[in-house]
Coordinates of C-alpha atoms in Angstrom, one line a residue:
Chain A
D1342 CA 1.3 -7.9 3.9
A1343 CA 1.7 -9.1 0.3
K1344 CA -1.4 -7.3 -1.0
T1345 CA 0.6 -4.4 -2.6
T1346 CA 3.8 -4.1 -4.5
Q1347 CA 5.8 -0.9 -4.6
P1348 CA 9.3 0.0 -6.0
P1349 CA 11.8 0.2 -3.2
S1350 CA 13.1 3.6 -4.1
M1351 CA 12.6 6.6 -6.4
D1352 CA 14.2 10.0 -6.9
C1353 CA 12.5 13.2 -7.9
A1354 CA 13.8 16.7 -8.7
E1355 CA 12.5 19.4 -6.4
G1356 CA 9.5 21.2 -8.0
R1357 CA 8.7 18.4 -10.3
A1358 CA 5.8 16.0 -10.0
A1359 CA 6.5 12.7 -8.1
N1360 CA 4.6 9.8 -9.4
L1361 CA 4.6 6.8 -7.1
P1362 CA 3.2 3.5 -8.5
C1363 CA 1.5 0.7 -6.5
N1364 CA 0.4 -2.7 -7.7
H1365 CA -2.6 -4.3 -6.0
S1366 CA -3.7 -6.9 -8.5
T1367 CA -5.6 -9.0 -6.0
I1368 CA -7.7 -6.1 -4.6
S1369 CA -11.3 -7.0 -3.8
G1370 CA -14.3 -5.0 -4.7
N1371 CA -14.8 -3.9 -1.1
E1372 CA -11.2 -2.7 -0.5
Y1373 CA -10.0 0.9 -0.6
V1374 CA -6.5 2.0 -1.6
Y1375 CA -4.8 4.1 1.1
W1376 CA -1.6 6.0 1.0
Y1377 CA 0.5 7.0 4.1
R1378 CA 4.0 8.4 4.3
Q1379 CA 6.5 8.3 7.1
I1380 CA 9.3 10.8 7.4
H1381 CA 12.3 9.4 9.2
S1382 CA 11.7 8.7 12.9
Q1383 CA 8.2 10.3 12.8
G1384 CA 4.8 8.7 12.9
P1385 CA 3.1 7.8 9.6
Q1386 CA 1.0 10.5 8.0
Y1387 CA -2.2 9.9 6.2
I1388 CA -2.2 11.2 2.6
I1389 CA -5.2 10.1 0.6
H1390 CA -7.5 7.2 -0.1
G1391 CA -9.9 6.1 -2.8
L1392 CA -12.1 3.2 -4.0
K1393 CA -12.3 3.5 -7.8
N1394 CA -12.6 7.1 -8.7
N1395 CA -9.6 9.4 -8.9
E1396 CA -9.2 11.5 -5.8
T1397 CA -7.4 14.8 -5.0
N1398 CA -6.8 16.7 -1.8
E1399 CA -4.4 19.5 -0.7
M1400 CA -1.5 17.0 -0.5
A1401 CA -1.8 14.8 -3.5
S1402 CA -3.8 13.1 -6.2
L1403 CA -4.6 9.4 -6.4
I1404 CA -5.2 7.8 -9.8
I1405 CA -6.7 4.3 -9.8
T1406 CA -6.8 2.3 -13.0
E1407 CA -10.2 1.2 -14.3
D1408 CA -9.5 -2.4 -13.3
R1409 CA -8.4 -1.2 -9.9
K1410 CA -5.3 -3.4 -10.1
S1411 CA -2.9 -0.5 -9.7
S1412 CA -2.7 3.1 -8.7
T1413 CA -0.4 6.1 -8.7
L1414 CA 0.1 8.7 -6.1
I1415 CA 1.0 12.0 -7.5
L1416 CA 2.7 14.8 -5.6
P1417 CA 2.3 17.7 -8.0
H1418 CA 5.3 19.8 -6.9
A1419 CA 7.6 17.8 -4.8
T1420 CA 9.6 19.6 -2.1
L1421 CA 12.6 18.5 0.0
R1422 CA 10.1 18.0 2.9
D1423 CA 8.3 15.3 0.8
T1424 CA 11.3 13.0 1.2
A1425 CA 9.9 10.0 3.1
V1426 CA 8.8 6.4 2.8
Y1427 CA 5.5 6.1 1.1
Y1428 CA 3.2 3.2 1.8
C1429 CA 0.3 2.0 -0.3
I1430 CA -2.1 -0.3 1.5
V1431 CA -5.5 -1.8 0.8
L1432 CA -8.2 -1.9 3.5
P1433 CA -11.6 -3.5 3.4
I1434 CA -14.7 -1.4 3.9
G1435 CA -16.3 -1.8 7.3
S1436 CA -13.3 -3.4 9.1
A1437 CA -11.7 -2.2 12.2
R1438 CA -8.3 -0.6 11.7
Q1439 CA -5.4 -3.0 11.7
L1440 CA -2.9 -1.4 9.4
T1441 CA 0.1 -3.3 8.1
F1442 CA 2.7 -1.6 6.1
G1443 CA 4.9 -3.3 3.6
S1444 CA 8.4 -2.0 2.8
G1445 CA 7.0 1.0 0.9
T1446 CA 8.9 3.3 -1.5
Q1447 CA 11.7 5.6 -0.3
L1448 CA 11.1 8.8 -2.2
T1449 CA 14.1 11.1 -2.2
V1450 CA 13.5 14.6 -3.5
L1451 CA 16.7 16.1 -4.9
P1452 CA 17.6 19.8 -4.8
Chain B
K924 CA -7.4 20.8 16.4
A925 CA -4.5 19.2 18.2
G926 CA -3.0 16.0 16.8
V927 CA -2.3 12.7 18.6
T928 CA 0.2 13.1 21.4
Q929 CA 2.3 10.4 22.9
T930 CA 4.5 10.5 26.0
P931 CA 7.3 10.0 26.6
R932 CA 8.9 10.5 23.2
Y933 CA 12.1 8.6 24.2
L934 CA 12.6 5.9 26.9
I935 CA 15.5 3.7 27.9
K936 CA 14.9 0.7 30.1
T937 CA 16.8 -2.5 31.0
R938 CA 15.8 -6.0 30.5
G939 CA 13.2 -7.3 33.0
Q940 CA 11.7 -3.9 33.7
Q941 CA 8.3 -2.8 32.8
V942 CA 7.2 0.3 30.9
T943 CA 4.0 2.3 30.5
L944 CA 3.4 4.5 27.4
S945 CA 0.6 7.1 27.1
C946 CA -1.5 8.3 24.2
S947 CA -3.9 11.1 23.9
P948 CA -6.1 10.9 20.8
I949 CA -7.5 13.7 18.7
S950 CA -10.4 15.3 20.4
G951 CA -13.6 13.5 19.5
H952 CA -11.8 10.3 18.4
R953 CA -12.9 7.2 20.3
S954 CA -10.8 4.5 18.7
V955 CA -7.2 4.1 19.7
S956 CA -4.8 1.6 18.1
W957 CA -1.3 0.7 19.1
Y958 CA 1.5 -0.4 16.8
Q959 CA 5.0 -1.6 17.1
Q960 CA 7.5 -0.6 14.4
T961 CA 10.9 -2.2 13.9
P962 CA 13.3 -2.2 11.0
G963 CA 13.0 -5.9 10.6
Q964 CA 9.3 -6.5 11.1
G965 CA 7.9 -3.2 9.9
L966 CA 4.6 -2.0 11.3
Q967 CA 2.8 -4.5 13.4
F968 CA -0.7 -4.1 15.0
L969 CA -0.8 -4.6 18.8
F970 CA -4.4 -3.8 19.8
E971 CA -7.3 -1.5 19.4
Y972 CA -9.5 0.1 22.0
F973 CA -12.9 1.6 21.6
S974 CA -15.1 2.9 24.4
E975 CA -12.7 1.5 27.0
T976 CA -12.9 -2.0 25.5
Q977 CA -10.3 -3.9 23.6
R978 CA -11.9 -4.6 20.3
N979 CA -9.1 -6.2 18.4
K980 CA -5.7 -7.7 19.3
G981 CA -2.7 -8.6 17.3
N982 CA -0.3 -11.5 17.7
F983 CA 1.8 -10.3 20.6
P984 CA 2.5 -12.1 23.9
G985 CA 0.5 -11.3 27.1
R986 CA 3.4 -9.1 28.3
F987 CA 1.9 -6.4 26.1
S988 CA -1.3 -5.0 27.5
G989 CA -3.3 -1.8 27.3
R990 CA -6.3 0.1 28.5
Q991 CA -8.4 3.0 27.6
F992 CA -10.0 5.6 29.9
S993 CA -13.4 7.2 29.7
N994 CA -11.8 10.3 28.0
S995 CA -10.4 8.0 25.3
R996 CA -6.8 8.4 26.4
S997 CA -5.0 5.2 26.3
E998 CA -2.0 3.5 27.9
M999 CA 0.0 0.5 26.9
N1000 CA 2.2 -1.5 29.2
V1001 CA 5.0 -3.9 28.5
S1002 CA 6.1 -6.1 31.4
T1003 CA 9.4 -8.0 31.7
L1004 CA 11.1 -6.2 28.9
E1005 CA 13.2 -8.0 26.4
L1006 CA 15.9 -6.7 24.1
G1007 CA 13.6 -7.4 21.2
D1008 CA 11.0 -5.0 22.5
S1009 CA 13.2 -2.1 21.4
A1010 CA 11.1 -0.3 18.8
L1011 CA 9.1 2.7 17.9
Y1012 CA 5.6 2.4 19.5
L1013 CA 3.0 4.3 17.6
C1014 CA -0.5 5.2 18.7
A1015 CA -3.2 6.1 16.1
S1016 CA -6.7 7.4 16.7
S1017 CA -9.8 7.5 14.5
L1018 CA -13.4 8.6 15.0
S1019 CA -14.8 5.1 15.4
G1020 CA -12.4 2.7 13.9
Q1021 CA -15.0 1.5 11.5
G1022 CA -15.7 1.9 7.8
T1023 CA -13.3 4.1 6.0
D1024 CA -12.3 6.0 9.2
T1025 CA -8.8 7.4 8.7
Q1026 CA -6.3 6.7 11.3
Y1027 CA -4.1 9.5 12.5
F1028 CA -0.8 8.7 14.1
G1029 CA 1.1 10.2 16.9
P1030 CA 4.9 10.9 16.8
G1031 CA 5.6 7.6 18.6
T1032 CA 7.6 6.6 21.6
R1033 CA 11.1 5.3 20.9
L1034 CA 11.8 2.6 23.4
T1035 CA 15.3 1.2 23.9
V1036 CA 15.8 -1.9 26.0
L1037 CA 19.4 -2.4 27.2

């Protein structure tokens, strides 16, 4: 799915904030931004989603630019267990679930 | 609340055989979707079931089929296995599969076809 663009890899020091960018310049007004992550050989894990306002939950914060063309997932205090592939996807409101992941960003948290 | 469970976790089959994978959704979730994940193709949608009916289907051959039971548990079947069917098969459940329902994934079944 070519709707989002992410860097292929990033490193982050343990205990520091990890900021993962995502470009979704063709996003429509009725599409949400979702983030999932997948630790090696495990099923994907939902992290957070948002429409246009910034969102925060116990796992992460999602910052969406005012024009909605890009967003940043922030893991405030990365741990080694946050090492995973992070996927940013856009999904229209009211549609049945048919997720498609791109190649994502491999985040490696370094000790 | 228990998460999505899938059985078996690992499976080895030979070409031409058939296989059945099982998925138990989170309690109260009525939508179950199946995905195939391979290094080359990434995550691909197979089909979605809701209230025992297939609601959506991806672009896979008829060898891939599924069903959902009245308790929302789901099975998928792959007949006449091919080497290219080796993959991680993931099941995901959501409340209704509509709107902004979040999908929650199981750990997957790793199928190896020899």
